[in-house]
PDB file of C-alpha atoms in Angstrom:
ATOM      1  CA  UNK A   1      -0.142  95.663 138.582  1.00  0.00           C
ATOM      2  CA  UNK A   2      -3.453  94.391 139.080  1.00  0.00           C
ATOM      3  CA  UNK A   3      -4.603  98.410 139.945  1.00  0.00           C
ATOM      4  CA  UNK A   4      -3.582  99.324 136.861  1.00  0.00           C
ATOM      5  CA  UNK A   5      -5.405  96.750 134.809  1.00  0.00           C
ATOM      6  CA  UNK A   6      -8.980  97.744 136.683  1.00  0.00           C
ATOM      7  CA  UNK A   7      -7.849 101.541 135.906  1.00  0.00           C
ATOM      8  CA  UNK A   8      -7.257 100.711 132.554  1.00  0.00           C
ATOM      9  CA  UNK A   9     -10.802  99.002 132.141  1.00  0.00           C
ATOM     10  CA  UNK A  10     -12.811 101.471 134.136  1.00  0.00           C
ATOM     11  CA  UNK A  11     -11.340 103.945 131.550  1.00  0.00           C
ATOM     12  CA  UNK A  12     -12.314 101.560 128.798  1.00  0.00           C
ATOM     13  CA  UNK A  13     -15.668 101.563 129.932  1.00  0.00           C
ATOM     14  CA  UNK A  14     -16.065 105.099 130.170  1.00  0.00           C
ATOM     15  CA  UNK A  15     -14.621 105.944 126.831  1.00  0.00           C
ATOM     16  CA  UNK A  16     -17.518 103.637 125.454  1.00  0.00           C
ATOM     17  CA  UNK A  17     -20.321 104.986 127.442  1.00  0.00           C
ATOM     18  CA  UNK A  18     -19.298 108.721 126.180  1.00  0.00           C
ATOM     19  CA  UNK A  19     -18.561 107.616 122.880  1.00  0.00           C
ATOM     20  CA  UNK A  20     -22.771 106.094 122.794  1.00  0.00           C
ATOM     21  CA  UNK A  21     -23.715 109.324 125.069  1.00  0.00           C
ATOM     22  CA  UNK A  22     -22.107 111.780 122.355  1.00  0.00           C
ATOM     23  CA  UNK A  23     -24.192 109.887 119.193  1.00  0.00           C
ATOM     24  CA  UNK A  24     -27.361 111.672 117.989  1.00  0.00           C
ATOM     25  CA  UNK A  25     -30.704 109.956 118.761  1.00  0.00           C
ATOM     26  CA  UNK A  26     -31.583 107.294 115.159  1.00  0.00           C
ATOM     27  CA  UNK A  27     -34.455 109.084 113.392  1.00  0.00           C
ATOM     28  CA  UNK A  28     -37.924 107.571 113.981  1.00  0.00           C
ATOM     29  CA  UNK A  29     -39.311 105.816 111.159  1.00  0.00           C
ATOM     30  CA  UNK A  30     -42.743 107.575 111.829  1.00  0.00           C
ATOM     31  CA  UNK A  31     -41.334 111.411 111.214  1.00  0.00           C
ATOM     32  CA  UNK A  32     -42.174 112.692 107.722  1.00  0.00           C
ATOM     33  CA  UNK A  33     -39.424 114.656 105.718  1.00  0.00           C
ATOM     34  CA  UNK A  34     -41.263 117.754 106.566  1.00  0.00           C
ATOM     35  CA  UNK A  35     -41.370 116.720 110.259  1.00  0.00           C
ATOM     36  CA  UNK A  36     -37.951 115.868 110.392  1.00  0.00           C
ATOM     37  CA  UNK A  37     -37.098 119.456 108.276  1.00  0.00           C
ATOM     38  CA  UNK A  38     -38.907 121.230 110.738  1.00  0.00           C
ATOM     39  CA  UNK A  39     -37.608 119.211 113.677  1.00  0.00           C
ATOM     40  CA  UNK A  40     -34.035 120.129 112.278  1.00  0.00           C
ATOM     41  CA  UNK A  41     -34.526 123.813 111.480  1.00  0.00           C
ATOM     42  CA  UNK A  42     -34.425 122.981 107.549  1.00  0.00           C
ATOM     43  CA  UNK A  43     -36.765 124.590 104.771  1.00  0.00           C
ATOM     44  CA  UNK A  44     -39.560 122.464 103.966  1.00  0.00           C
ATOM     45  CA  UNK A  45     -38.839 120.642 100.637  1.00  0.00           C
ATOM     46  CA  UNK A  46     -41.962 119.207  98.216  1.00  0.00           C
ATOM     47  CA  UNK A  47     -42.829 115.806  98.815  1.00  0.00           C
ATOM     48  CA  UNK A  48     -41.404 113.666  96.079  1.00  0.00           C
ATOM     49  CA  UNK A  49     -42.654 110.459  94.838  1.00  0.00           C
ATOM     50  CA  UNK A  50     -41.781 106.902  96.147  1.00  0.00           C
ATOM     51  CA  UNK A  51     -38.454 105.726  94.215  1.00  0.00           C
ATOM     52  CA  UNK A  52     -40.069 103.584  90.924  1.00  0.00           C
ATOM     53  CA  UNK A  53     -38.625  99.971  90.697  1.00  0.00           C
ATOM     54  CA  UNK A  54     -36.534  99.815  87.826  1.00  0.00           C
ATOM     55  CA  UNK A  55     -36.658  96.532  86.994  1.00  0.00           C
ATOM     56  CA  UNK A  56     -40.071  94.869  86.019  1.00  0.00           C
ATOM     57  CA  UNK A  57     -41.117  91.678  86.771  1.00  0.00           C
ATOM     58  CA  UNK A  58     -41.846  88.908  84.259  1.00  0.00           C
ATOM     59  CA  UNK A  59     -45.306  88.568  83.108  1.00  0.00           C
ATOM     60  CA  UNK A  60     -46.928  85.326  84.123  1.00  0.00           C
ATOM     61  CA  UNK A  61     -49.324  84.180  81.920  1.00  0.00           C
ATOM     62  CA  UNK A  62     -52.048  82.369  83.704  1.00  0.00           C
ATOM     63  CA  UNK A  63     -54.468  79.603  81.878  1.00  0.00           C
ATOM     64  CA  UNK A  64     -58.176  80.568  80.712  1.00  0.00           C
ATOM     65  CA  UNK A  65     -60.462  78.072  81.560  1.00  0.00           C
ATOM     66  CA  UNK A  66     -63.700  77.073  79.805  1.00  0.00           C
ATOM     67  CA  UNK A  67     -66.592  75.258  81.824  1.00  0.00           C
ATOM     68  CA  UNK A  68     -65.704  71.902  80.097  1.00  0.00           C
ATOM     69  CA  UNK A  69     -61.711  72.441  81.956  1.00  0.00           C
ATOM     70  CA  UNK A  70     -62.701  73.622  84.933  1.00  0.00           C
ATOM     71  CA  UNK A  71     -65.405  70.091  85.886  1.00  0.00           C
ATOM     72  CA  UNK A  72     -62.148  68.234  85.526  1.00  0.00           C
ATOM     73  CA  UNK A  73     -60.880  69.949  88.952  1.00  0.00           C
ATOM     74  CA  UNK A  74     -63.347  68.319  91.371  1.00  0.00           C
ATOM     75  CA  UNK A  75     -60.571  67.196  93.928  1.00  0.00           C
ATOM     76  CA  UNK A  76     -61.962  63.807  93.604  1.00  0.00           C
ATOM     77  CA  UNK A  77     -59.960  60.887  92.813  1.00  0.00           C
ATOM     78  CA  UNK A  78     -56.556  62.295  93.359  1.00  0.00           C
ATOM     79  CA  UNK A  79     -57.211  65.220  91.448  1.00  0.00           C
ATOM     80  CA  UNK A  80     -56.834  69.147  91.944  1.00  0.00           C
ATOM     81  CA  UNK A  81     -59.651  71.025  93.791  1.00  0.00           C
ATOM     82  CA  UNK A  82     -60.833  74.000  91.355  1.00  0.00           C
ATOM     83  CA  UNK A  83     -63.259  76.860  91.615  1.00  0.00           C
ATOM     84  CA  UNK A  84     -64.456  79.839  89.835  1.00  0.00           C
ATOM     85  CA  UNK A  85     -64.920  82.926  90.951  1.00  0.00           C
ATOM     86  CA  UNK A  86     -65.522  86.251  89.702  1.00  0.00           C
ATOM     87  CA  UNK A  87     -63.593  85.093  86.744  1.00  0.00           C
ATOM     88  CA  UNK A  88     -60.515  83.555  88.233  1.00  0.00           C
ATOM     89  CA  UNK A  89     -59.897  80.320  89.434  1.00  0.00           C
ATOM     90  CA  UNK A  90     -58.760  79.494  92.394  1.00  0.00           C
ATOM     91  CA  UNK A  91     -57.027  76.561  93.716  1.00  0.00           C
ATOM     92  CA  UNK A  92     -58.896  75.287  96.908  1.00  0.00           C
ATOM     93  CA  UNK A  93     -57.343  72.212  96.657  1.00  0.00           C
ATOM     94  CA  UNK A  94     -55.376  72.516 100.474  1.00  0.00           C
ATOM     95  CA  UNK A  95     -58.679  74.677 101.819  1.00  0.00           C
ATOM     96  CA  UNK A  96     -59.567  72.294 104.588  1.00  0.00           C
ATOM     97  CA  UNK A  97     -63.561  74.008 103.869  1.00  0.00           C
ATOM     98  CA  UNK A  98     -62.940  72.108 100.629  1.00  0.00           C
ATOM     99  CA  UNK A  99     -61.964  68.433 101.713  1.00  0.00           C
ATOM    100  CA  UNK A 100     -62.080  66.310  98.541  1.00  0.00           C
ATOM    101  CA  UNK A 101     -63.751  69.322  96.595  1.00  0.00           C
ATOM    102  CA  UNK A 102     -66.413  69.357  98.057  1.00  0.00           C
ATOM    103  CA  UNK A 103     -68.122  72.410 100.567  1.00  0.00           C
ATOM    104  CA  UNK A 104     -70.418  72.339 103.116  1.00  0.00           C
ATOM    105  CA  UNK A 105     -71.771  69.098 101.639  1.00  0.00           C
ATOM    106  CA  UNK A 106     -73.404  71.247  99.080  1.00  0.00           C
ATOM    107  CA  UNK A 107     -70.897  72.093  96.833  1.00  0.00           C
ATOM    108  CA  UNK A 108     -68.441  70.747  94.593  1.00  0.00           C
ATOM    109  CA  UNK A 109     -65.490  71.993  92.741  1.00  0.00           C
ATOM    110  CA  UNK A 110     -64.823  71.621  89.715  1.00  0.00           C
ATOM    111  CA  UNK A 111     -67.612  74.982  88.818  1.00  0.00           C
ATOM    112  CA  UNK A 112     -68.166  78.470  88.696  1.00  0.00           C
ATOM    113  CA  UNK A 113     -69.750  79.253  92.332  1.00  0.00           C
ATOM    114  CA  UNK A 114     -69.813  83.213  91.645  1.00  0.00           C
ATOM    115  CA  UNK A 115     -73.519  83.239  91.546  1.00  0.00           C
ATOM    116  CA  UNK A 116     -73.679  80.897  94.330  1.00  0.00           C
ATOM    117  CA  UNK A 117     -71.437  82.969  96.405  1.00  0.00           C
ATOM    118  CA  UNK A 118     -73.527  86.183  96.740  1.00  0.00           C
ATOM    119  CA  UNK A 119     -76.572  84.067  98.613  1.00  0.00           C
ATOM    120  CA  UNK A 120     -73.371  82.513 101.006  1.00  0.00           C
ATOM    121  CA  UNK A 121     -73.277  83.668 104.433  1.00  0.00           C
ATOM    122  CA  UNK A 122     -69.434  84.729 103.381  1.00  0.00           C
ATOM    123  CA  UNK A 123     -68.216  86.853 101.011  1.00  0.00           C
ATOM    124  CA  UNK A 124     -65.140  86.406  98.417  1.00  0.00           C
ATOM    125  CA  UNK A 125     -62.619  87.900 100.933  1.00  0.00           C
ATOM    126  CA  UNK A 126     -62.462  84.225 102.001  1.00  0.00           C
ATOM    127  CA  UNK A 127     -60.416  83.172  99.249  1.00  0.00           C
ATOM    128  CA  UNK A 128     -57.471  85.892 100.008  1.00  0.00           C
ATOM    129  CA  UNK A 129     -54.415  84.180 100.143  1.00  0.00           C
ATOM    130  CA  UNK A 130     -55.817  81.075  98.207  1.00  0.00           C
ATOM    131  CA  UNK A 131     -53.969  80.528  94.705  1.00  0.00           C
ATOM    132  CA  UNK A 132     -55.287  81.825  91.827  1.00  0.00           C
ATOM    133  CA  UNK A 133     -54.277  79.283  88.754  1.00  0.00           C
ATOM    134  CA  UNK A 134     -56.075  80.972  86.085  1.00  0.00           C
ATOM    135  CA  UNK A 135     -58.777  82.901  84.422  1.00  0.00           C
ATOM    136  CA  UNK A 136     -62.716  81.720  83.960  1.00  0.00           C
ATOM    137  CA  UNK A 137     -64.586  82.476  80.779  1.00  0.00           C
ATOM    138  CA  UNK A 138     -67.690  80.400  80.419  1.00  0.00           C
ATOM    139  CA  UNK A 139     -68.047  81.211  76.443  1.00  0.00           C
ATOM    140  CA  UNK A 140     -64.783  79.557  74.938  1.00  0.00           C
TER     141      UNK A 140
END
């Protein structure tokens, strides 16, 4: 009784492994339709277009902030850490370069550093990933 069970089971087994053996290979997400056409002995078809998303997201309207809203963002006294730059304003508020609002000693938030920023030994791809919480226009 017990031979049959291990027959059984070894027979098991075997169906399984031919039954993985017999599937085709998963296409590999680097082959192009043509490549995969080719690969396959199909025509080439035109490249279409990436698939549009139907729905569209809601528009967020962000806050425009004049010079006189922006000083009130100076991270000091408990408040949000604000800068401007290039016309947006950016939340630097959890930056640890901008502990209590303030940078390098020399700067505060609370401003528009745009100017400041091109003499910086940085350049605005330092603020990727920080939030932007509005837009800057100086003459509201």
């Amino acid at each position: 009784m017990k031979r049959l069970g291990w027959i059984l089971l070894l027979v098991l087994v075997a169906a399984l492994l031919a039954g993985c053996a017999a599937q085709p290979p998963a296409a590999t997400p680097s082959a192009t339709p043509a490549e995969t056409a080719q690969s396959t002995g199909q025509p080439t078809a035109a490249p279409t277009q990436a698939p549009q998303a139907t729905a569209t997201p809601a528009q967020v309207t962000l806050p425009t902030f004049t010079a006189e809203e922006l000083a009130k963002y100076t991270g000091q006294d408990g408040s949000r850490a604000y800068i401007a730059v290039g016309g947006k304003v950016y939340d630097v508020t959890d930056v640890p370069q901008w502990k209590n609002g303030s940078h390098a000693g020399r700067f505060q938030a609370g401003v528009d550093w745009t100017d400041a920023l091109a003499q910086a030994p940085h350049s605005a791809s330092m603020l990727d990933g920080v939030p932007i919480v509005g837009m800057y226009s100086a003459n509201q």
